[in-house]
Short mmCIF file of C-alpha atoms in Angstrom, two decimals:
data_model
loop_
_atom_site.label_atom_id
_atom_site.label_comp_id
_atom_site.label_asym_id
_atom_site.label_seq_id
_atom_site.Cartn_x
_atom_site.Cartn_y
_atom_site.Cartn_z
CA MET A 503 91.33 116.36 115.50
CA SER A 504 89.47 113.43 114.95
CA THR A 505 90.81 110.09 114.01
CA ALA A 506 89.77 106.96 112.28
CA ILE A 507 90.76 103.81 113.71
CA VAL A 508 90.84 100.57 111.09
CA LEU A 509 90.73 97.24 112.86
CA MET A 510 92.27 94.59 110.42
CA ASN A 511 91.74 90.89 110.41
CA LEU A 512 92.83 88.19 107.83
CA GLY A 513 89.43 87.77 106.09
CA THR A 514 86.89 85.24 105.37
CA PRO A 515 84.67 83.96 102.27
CA ALA A 516 81.30 85.54 101.89
CA GLN A 517 79.37 82.73 101.97
CA PRO A 518 80.35 78.93 102.96
CA THR A 519 80.24 77.76 99.23
CA ALA A 520 82.70 76.46 97.09
CA SER A 521 82.62 79.01 94.64
CA ALA A 522 82.93 82.14 97.59
CA VAL A 523 85.81 80.06 99.12
CA ARG A 524 87.45 79.88 95.86
CA ASP A 525 87.42 83.52 95.19
CA PHE A 526 88.84 84.12 98.77
CA LEU A 527 91.51 81.42 98.62
CA ARG A 528 92.53 82.81 95.35
CA ASP A 529 93.02 86.37 96.84
CA PHE A 530 94.64 85.21 99.52
CA LEU A 531 96.86 82.48 98.27
CA SER A 532 97.88 84.80 95.33
CA ASP A 533 99.77 87.09 97.90
CA PRO A 534 103.31 87.01 98.00
CA ARG A 535 103.74 87.48 101.25
CA VAL A 536 101.71 84.64 102.09
CA VAL A 537 103.42 82.24 99.92
CA GLU A 538 106.94 82.79 98.83
CA ILE A 539 107.33 80.27 96.04
CA PRO A 540 108.41 81.91 92.72
CA ARG A 541 105.45 83.19 91.15
CA PRO A 542 105.14 80.95 87.88
CA LEU A 543 105.24 77.65 89.56
CA TRP A 544 103.14 78.90 92.79
CA LEU A 545 100.41 80.20 90.10
CA THR A 546 100.45 77.29 88.07
CA ILE A 547 99.91 75.10 91.29
CA LEU A 548 97.20 77.56 92.98
CA ASN A 549 95.20 77.54 89.90
CA GLY A 550 95.83 73.61 88.57
CA LEU A 551 95.95 71.95 91.55
CA ILE A 552 94.42 74.05 94.36
CA LEU A 553 91.58 76.00 93.28
CA PRO A 554 89.79 73.48 91.33
CA PHE A 555 89.76 70.88 94.35
CA ARG A 556 90.48 72.38 97.64
CA PRO A 557 87.44 74.83 98.04
CA LYS A 558 84.99 71.82 97.84
CA ARG A 559 86.66 70.10 100.62
CA ILE A 560 86.75 73.01 103.06
CA ALA A 561 83.32 74.69 102.36
CA PRO A 562 81.50 72.03 104.44
CA ALA A 563 83.81 73.54 107.30
CA TYR A 564 83.01 76.80 106.88
CA ALA A 565 79.17 75.81 107.00
CA GLU A 566 79.67 73.88 110.03
CA ILE A 567 81.04 77.28 111.82
CA TRP A 568 78.54 79.37 110.24
CA ASN A 569 75.96 81.34 112.02
CA CYS A 570 77.26 79.27 115.34
CA SER A 571 76.47 79.83 118.87
CA ALA A 572 79.55 81.00 120.90
CA ASP A 573 80.23 83.33 123.70
CA ASP A 574 76.45 82.66 124.97
CA ALA A 575 75.72 84.61 121.76
CA GLN A 576 74.15 83.89 118.35
CA VAL A 577 77.06 84.64 115.76
CA GLU A 578 75.77 85.97 112.47
CA GLY A 579 77.28 84.67 109.41
CA SER A 580 81.01 84.09 109.57
CA PRO A 581 82.51 84.23 113.26
CA LEU A 582 85.74 86.01 112.07
CA LEU A 583 83.65 88.72 110.39
CA TYR A 584 80.99 89.18 113.20
CA TYR A 585 83.53 89.35 115.97
CA THR A 586 85.61 91.72 114.03
CA ARG A 587 82.78 94.10 113.38
CA ARG A 588 81.52 93.76 117.08
CA GLN A 589 85.12 94.48 118.31
CA ALA A 590 85.53 97.65 116.16
CA GLU A 591 81.81 98.83 117.66
CA LEU A 592 82.52 98.13 121.31
CA LEU A 593 86.23 99.43 120.97
CA GLU A 594 84.71 103.03 119.59
CA ALA A 595 82.29 103.05 122.55
CA HIS A 596 84.61 102.33 124.85
CA LEU A 597 87.20 105.30 123.37
CA THR A 598 84.31 107.50 123.36
CA ASP A 599 83.44 106.87 126.54
CA LYS A 600 86.67 108.07 127.92
CA GLY A 601 86.49 111.15 125.84
CA TRP A 602 88.28 110.29 122.63
CA ASP A 603 87.18 111.68 119.43
CA VAL A 604 87.54 108.61 117.01
CA ALA A 605 85.53 106.46 114.55
CA VAL A 606 86.59 102.72 114.55
CA GLU A 607 85.64 100.88 111.69
CA PHE A 608 87.30 97.50 110.29
CA ALA A 609 88.67 95.92 107.12
CA MET A 610 90.00 92.66 106.04
CA THR A 611 93.03 91.64 104.26
CA TYR A 612 91.42 89.60 101.56
CA GLY A 613 87.81 89.63 101.04
CA GLU A 614 85.05 92.32 102.02
CA PRO A 615 85.36 94.98 103.44
CA ARG A 616 88.52 95.87 101.84
CA LEU A 617 91.00 98.50 103.31
CA ASP A 618 91.14 100.88 100.05
CA LYS A 619 87.41 101.29 100.26
CA VAL A 620 86.99 101.46 104.05
CA ILE A 621 89.97 104.47 103.90
CA GLU A 622 88.29 105.82 101.01
CA ALA A 623 84.79 106.43 102.64
CA LEU A 624 86.31 107.50 106.04
CA ARG A 625 88.33 110.22 103.87
CA ALA A 626 85.14 111.28 102.41
CA LYS A 627 83.62 112.02 105.82
CA GLY A 628 86.71 114.39 106.29
CA PHE A 629 89.06 112.07 108.21
CA GLU A 630 92.79 112.86 107.55
CA SER A 631 93.97 111.08 110.71
CA PHE A 632 94.12 107.16 110.46
CA ILE A 633 95.55 104.38 112.82
CA VAL A 634 95.45 101.09 110.92
CA PHE A 635 95.48 98.16 113.75
CA PRO A 636 95.88 94.63 112.59
CA LEU A 637 94.78 92.24 114.95
CA TYR A 638 97.77 89.94 115.07
CA PRO A 639 99.33 90.17 118.44
CA GLN A 640 102.72 88.33 117.20
CA TYR A 641 104.25 89.95 114.04
CA SER A 642 104.76 88.04 111.05
CA ALA A 643 105.46 89.05 107.14
CA THR A 644 102.72 86.60 105.94
CA THR A 645 99.98 88.62 108.05
CA THR A 646 100.98 92.21 109.33
CA ALA A 647 103.33 93.11 106.33
CA ALA A 648 100.49 92.32 104.18
CA ILE A 649 98.75 95.03 105.49
CA TYR A 650 101.59 97.49 105.58
CA ASP A 651 101.95 96.64 101.57
CA GLN A 652 98.35 97.43 101.08
CA VAL A 653 98.62 100.62 103.03
CA ALA A 654 101.62 101.94 101.00
CA GLN A 655 99.43 100.39 97.62
CA ILE A 656 96.80 102.60 98.59
CA PHE A 657 98.55 105.92 98.75
CA ARG A 658 101.15 105.03 96.21
CA LYS A 659 99.85 107.58 93.84
CA SER A 660 98.50 109.64 96.05
CA ARG A 661 99.48 113.45 96.29
CA ASP A 662 97.62 114.28 99.35
CA ILE A 663 98.76 111.61 101.71
CA PRO A 664 96.97 111.40 105.22
CA ASP A 665 98.65 110.98 108.78
CA ILE A 666 98.91 107.40 109.03
CA SER A 667 100.33 105.13 111.53
CA LEU A 668 100.19 101.27 111.92
CA ILE A 669 100.22 99.11 114.84
CA ARG A 670 103.04 96.60 114.27
CA ASP A 671 102.61 93.86 117.30
CA TYR A 672 101.39 93.86 120.61
CA TYR A 673 102.75 90.30 121.95
CA HIS A 674 104.10 91.57 125.12
CA ASN A 675 101.41 94.29 126.14
CA PRO A 676 100.49 93.46 129.68
CA LEU A 677 96.86 93.78 129.45
CA TYR A 678 96.68 91.74 126.06
CA ILE A 679 98.74 88.96 128.42
CA LYS A 680 96.33 89.86 131.57
CA SER A 681 93.20 88.97 129.03
CA LEU A 682 94.77 85.89 128.06
CA ALA A 683 95.34 84.74 131.64
CA ASN A 684 91.80 85.83 132.82
CA SER A 685 90.30 83.63 129.87
CA VAL A 686 92.37 80.75 131.25
CA ARG A 687 91.63 81.16 134.68
CA GLU A 688 88.02 81.56 134.05
CA HIS A 689 88.00 78.17 132.30
CA TRP A 690 89.58 76.73 135.14
CA GLN A 691 87.31 77.79 137.59
CA LYS A 692 84.76 76.43 135.55
CA HIS A 693 86.33 72.83 134.51
CA GLY A 694 89.08 72.66 136.61
CA GLN A 695 92.85 72.47 135.40
CA ALA A 696 93.87 69.83 132.68
CA GLU A 697 97.27 67.87 133.09
CA LYS A 698 98.80 70.18 130.12
CA LEU A 699 97.85 73.41 128.61
CA MET A 700 98.64 73.94 125.06
CA LEU A 701 99.16 77.07 123.55
CA SER A 702 98.69 76.43 120.13
CA PHE A 703 99.71 79.25 117.34
CA HIS A 704 99.27 79.50 113.57
CA GLY A 705 102.23 78.33 111.78
CA ILE A 706 104.53 79.61 109.30
CA PRO A 707 107.23 77.99 107.32
CA LYS A 708 110.53 77.53 109.20
CA ALA A 709 112.24 78.95 106.26
CA ASN A 710 110.63 82.41 106.64
CA VAL A 711 112.08 82.53 110.23
CA ASP A 712 115.26 81.73 109.10
CA LYS A 713 115.23 84.26 106.63
CA GLY A 714 114.42 86.69 109.71
CA ASP A 715 110.94 86.77 110.48
CA PRO A 716 110.38 87.29 114.22
CA TYR A 717 107.53 85.42 114.57
CA LEU A 718 108.62 82.44 116.35
CA ARG A 719 110.43 84.65 119.12
CA HIS A 720 106.92 86.87 119.66
CA CYS A 721 105.36 83.59 120.19
CA GLN A 722 107.73 81.87 122.53
CA GLU A 723 107.71 85.59 124.57
CA THR A 724 103.75 85.53 124.69
CA ALA A 725 103.64 82.04 126.03
CA ARG A 726 106.50 82.91 128.75
CA LEU A 727 104.77 85.81 129.79
CA LEU A 728 101.39 83.74 130.04
CA ALA A 729 102.75 81.04 131.67
CA GLU A 730 104.63 83.76 134.38
CA GLU A 731 101.12 85.31 134.78
CA LEU A 732 99.25 82.23 135.42
CA GLN A 733 102.29 80.95 137.56
CA ILE A 734 102.20 77.43 136.12
CA SER A 735 105.66 75.40 135.64
CA GLN A 736 107.39 74.36 132.61
CA ASP A 737 106.20 71.00 132.62
CA ARG A 738 102.59 72.15 132.45
CA TRP A 739 102.37 74.02 129.37
CA GLN A 740 103.71 73.52 125.51
CA VAL A 741 103.81 76.04 122.67
CA THR A 742 102.65 74.03 119.32
CA PHE A 743 102.05 75.53 115.69
CA GLN A 744 99.01 74.38 113.91
CA SER A 745 97.68 75.29 110.15
CA ARG A 746 100.58 74.03 108.11
CA PHE A 747 100.32 73.64 104.34
CA GLY A 748 102.18 72.01 101.73
CA LYS A 749 105.49 69.61 102.18
CA ALA A 750 107.62 72.01 103.44
CA GLU A 751 109.07 72.03 107.24
CA TRP A 752 107.16 74.55 109.12
CA LEU A 753 107.61 76.00 112.77
CA GLN A 754 107.40 72.72 115.36
CA PRO A 755 106.20 71.08 117.20
CA TYR A 756 103.09 70.69 115.41
CA THR A 757 99.81 70.92 117.04
CA ASP A 758 98.39 67.83 115.78
CA LYS A 759 101.17 65.50 116.13
CA THR A 760 101.93 66.73 119.50
CA LEU A 761 98.32 65.87 120.64
CA ILE A 762 98.44 62.21 119.30
CA GLU A 763 101.85 61.85 121.25
CA TRP A 764 99.99 63.17 124.35
CA GLY A 765 97.26 60.75 123.92
CA LYS A 766 99.28 57.91 123.20
CA ASN A 767 101.67 58.81 126.00
CA GLY A 768 99.13 58.76 128.71
CA ILE A 769 98.11 62.18 129.01
CA LYS A 770 94.44 62.08 129.48
CA SER A 771 93.55 65.94 129.85
CA VAL A 772 94.26 68.74 127.85
CA ASP A 773 93.49 72.53 127.64
CA VAL A 774 94.11 74.44 124.23
CA ILE A 775 94.12 78.11 123.67
CA CYS A 776 95.24 79.79 120.54
CA PRO A 777 97.15 83.16 121.64
CA ALA A 778 97.60 84.38 118.16
CA PHE A 779 93.93 84.78 117.25
CA SER A 780 92.15 87.63 118.21
CA ALA A 781 88.80 86.14 117.23
CA ASP A 782 87.40 82.70 116.71
CA CYS A 783 87.44 81.78 113.15
CA LEU A 784 87.70 78.42 111.12
CA GLU A 785 91.10 77.83 112.30
CA THR A 786 90.23 77.70 115.92
CA LEU A 787 86.63 76.42 115.68
CA GLU A 788 86.85 73.83 113.41
CA GLU A 789 90.76 72.70 113.32
CA ILE A 790 91.41 73.06 116.80
CA SER A 791 87.96 72.63 118.67
CA VAL A 792 86.94 69.38 116.44
CA GLU A 793 89.71 68.37 114.38
CA ASN A 794 92.52 68.24 116.90
CA ARG A 795 89.99 67.27 119.31
CA ALA A 796 89.54 63.79 117.58
CA ASN A 797 92.92 63.42 117.34
CA PHE A 798 93.70 63.53 121.06
CA ILE A 799 90.74 61.34 121.95
CA ASP A 800 91.55 58.90 119.46
CA ALA A 801 94.79 58.56 120.52
CA GLY A 802 94.16 57.57 124.02
CA GLY A 803 93.05 61.04 125.82
CA SER A 804 89.92 61.58 127.74
CA GLU A 805 89.43 65.45 128.12
CA TYR A 806 89.96 67.81 125.87
CA HIS A 807 89.10 71.76 125.99
CA TYR A 808 89.32 74.54 123.78
CA ILE A 809 89.33 77.88 125.40
CA PRO A 810 87.97 80.38 123.24
CA ALA A 811 89.89 83.44 121.44
CA LEU A 812 89.56 86.77 123.69
CA ASN A 813 86.50 87.94 121.15
CA LEU A 814 84.06 90.06 122.85
CA ARG A 815 85.85 89.75 126.37
CA ALA A 816 85.72 93.40 128.09
CA ASP A 817 89.45 93.01 129.30
CA HIS A 818 90.38 92.51 125.56
CA ILE A 819 88.60 95.34 124.21
CA GLU A 820 90.13 97.19 127.16
CA ALA A 821 93.95 95.90 126.13
CA LEU A 822 92.90 97.30 122.52
CA ALA A 823 92.00 100.52 123.39
CA ALA A 824 94.98 101.04 125.85
CA ILE A 825 97.35 100.08 122.71
CA VAL A 826 95.30 102.19 120.63
CA GLU A 827 95.69 105.30 123.06
CA ASN A 828 99.32 105.00 122.73
CA LYS A 829 99.05 106.34 118.87
CA LEU A 830 96.23 108.69 119.34
CA PRO A 831 97.49 112.15 118.81
CA GLY A 832 96.47 115.27 120.69
CA PRO A 833 94.05 115.55 123.72
CA LYS A 834 90.92 113.65 124.24
#
């Protein structure tokens, strides 16, 4: 039986313009999974204070990364969209070469292409077996659970529900860890080892973890396994959290404050990797590679290197394929 695999990532504005960014943020920040503030209060803040002003401030940052050059290739449009599309193409080719009868598409939780439209198109082609694969190695209710919600909503009123499964996480998958380690080793072979290796994960509010979100534990386990694979001591690496929003306490230590502290305390060289991101995007190419580089250098640091996300690495595609194969029904 043919199976359709749908890779999923967060999403991206359609264009690097204030109006497109506003549409994306409205969709993204209106999800109760993303912001758990009581709805009436949050929607007042969102529509009155955030959407009128924030898109104008961050649209130039999107413009900086649009059509950028990375991985010895020219990225077309949004990096996140480009890499997710190519990951789907490469994964389908890899699985087909191994004898699996599959089709691989991609969708975004927010923005286009939307999951409901992708599944509708695949069902029109005759597919009745689906694997939805969120490209978030570490589970969080703010990311993966939002995709579970969408799947449930799509089929809530359907009488003929297909065979459908979701991949919850893969933070401890050996091939994923190996791919991360290979990317670090290759960077070290080219640039040498920095004094510190920072593992910067996307942050979430601390209150979410206090309520039971396993994300922090998943991040810590990813970091431990990567450090073991690289055979580096505890004093050489540090887990931090980036991209906080608002005044509430988020998971600490914070990436930007840690880099400033390191620079002031005499650390001269830093390598930064973002293991929670399967593809480079605004949070890696702008926030990490540009903004936090400036934080470190301005505080007294000398050398700062961002190690790219796994993107289109062959060992990354192999890892994704191995994870999917555990879910595929029937023989090749």
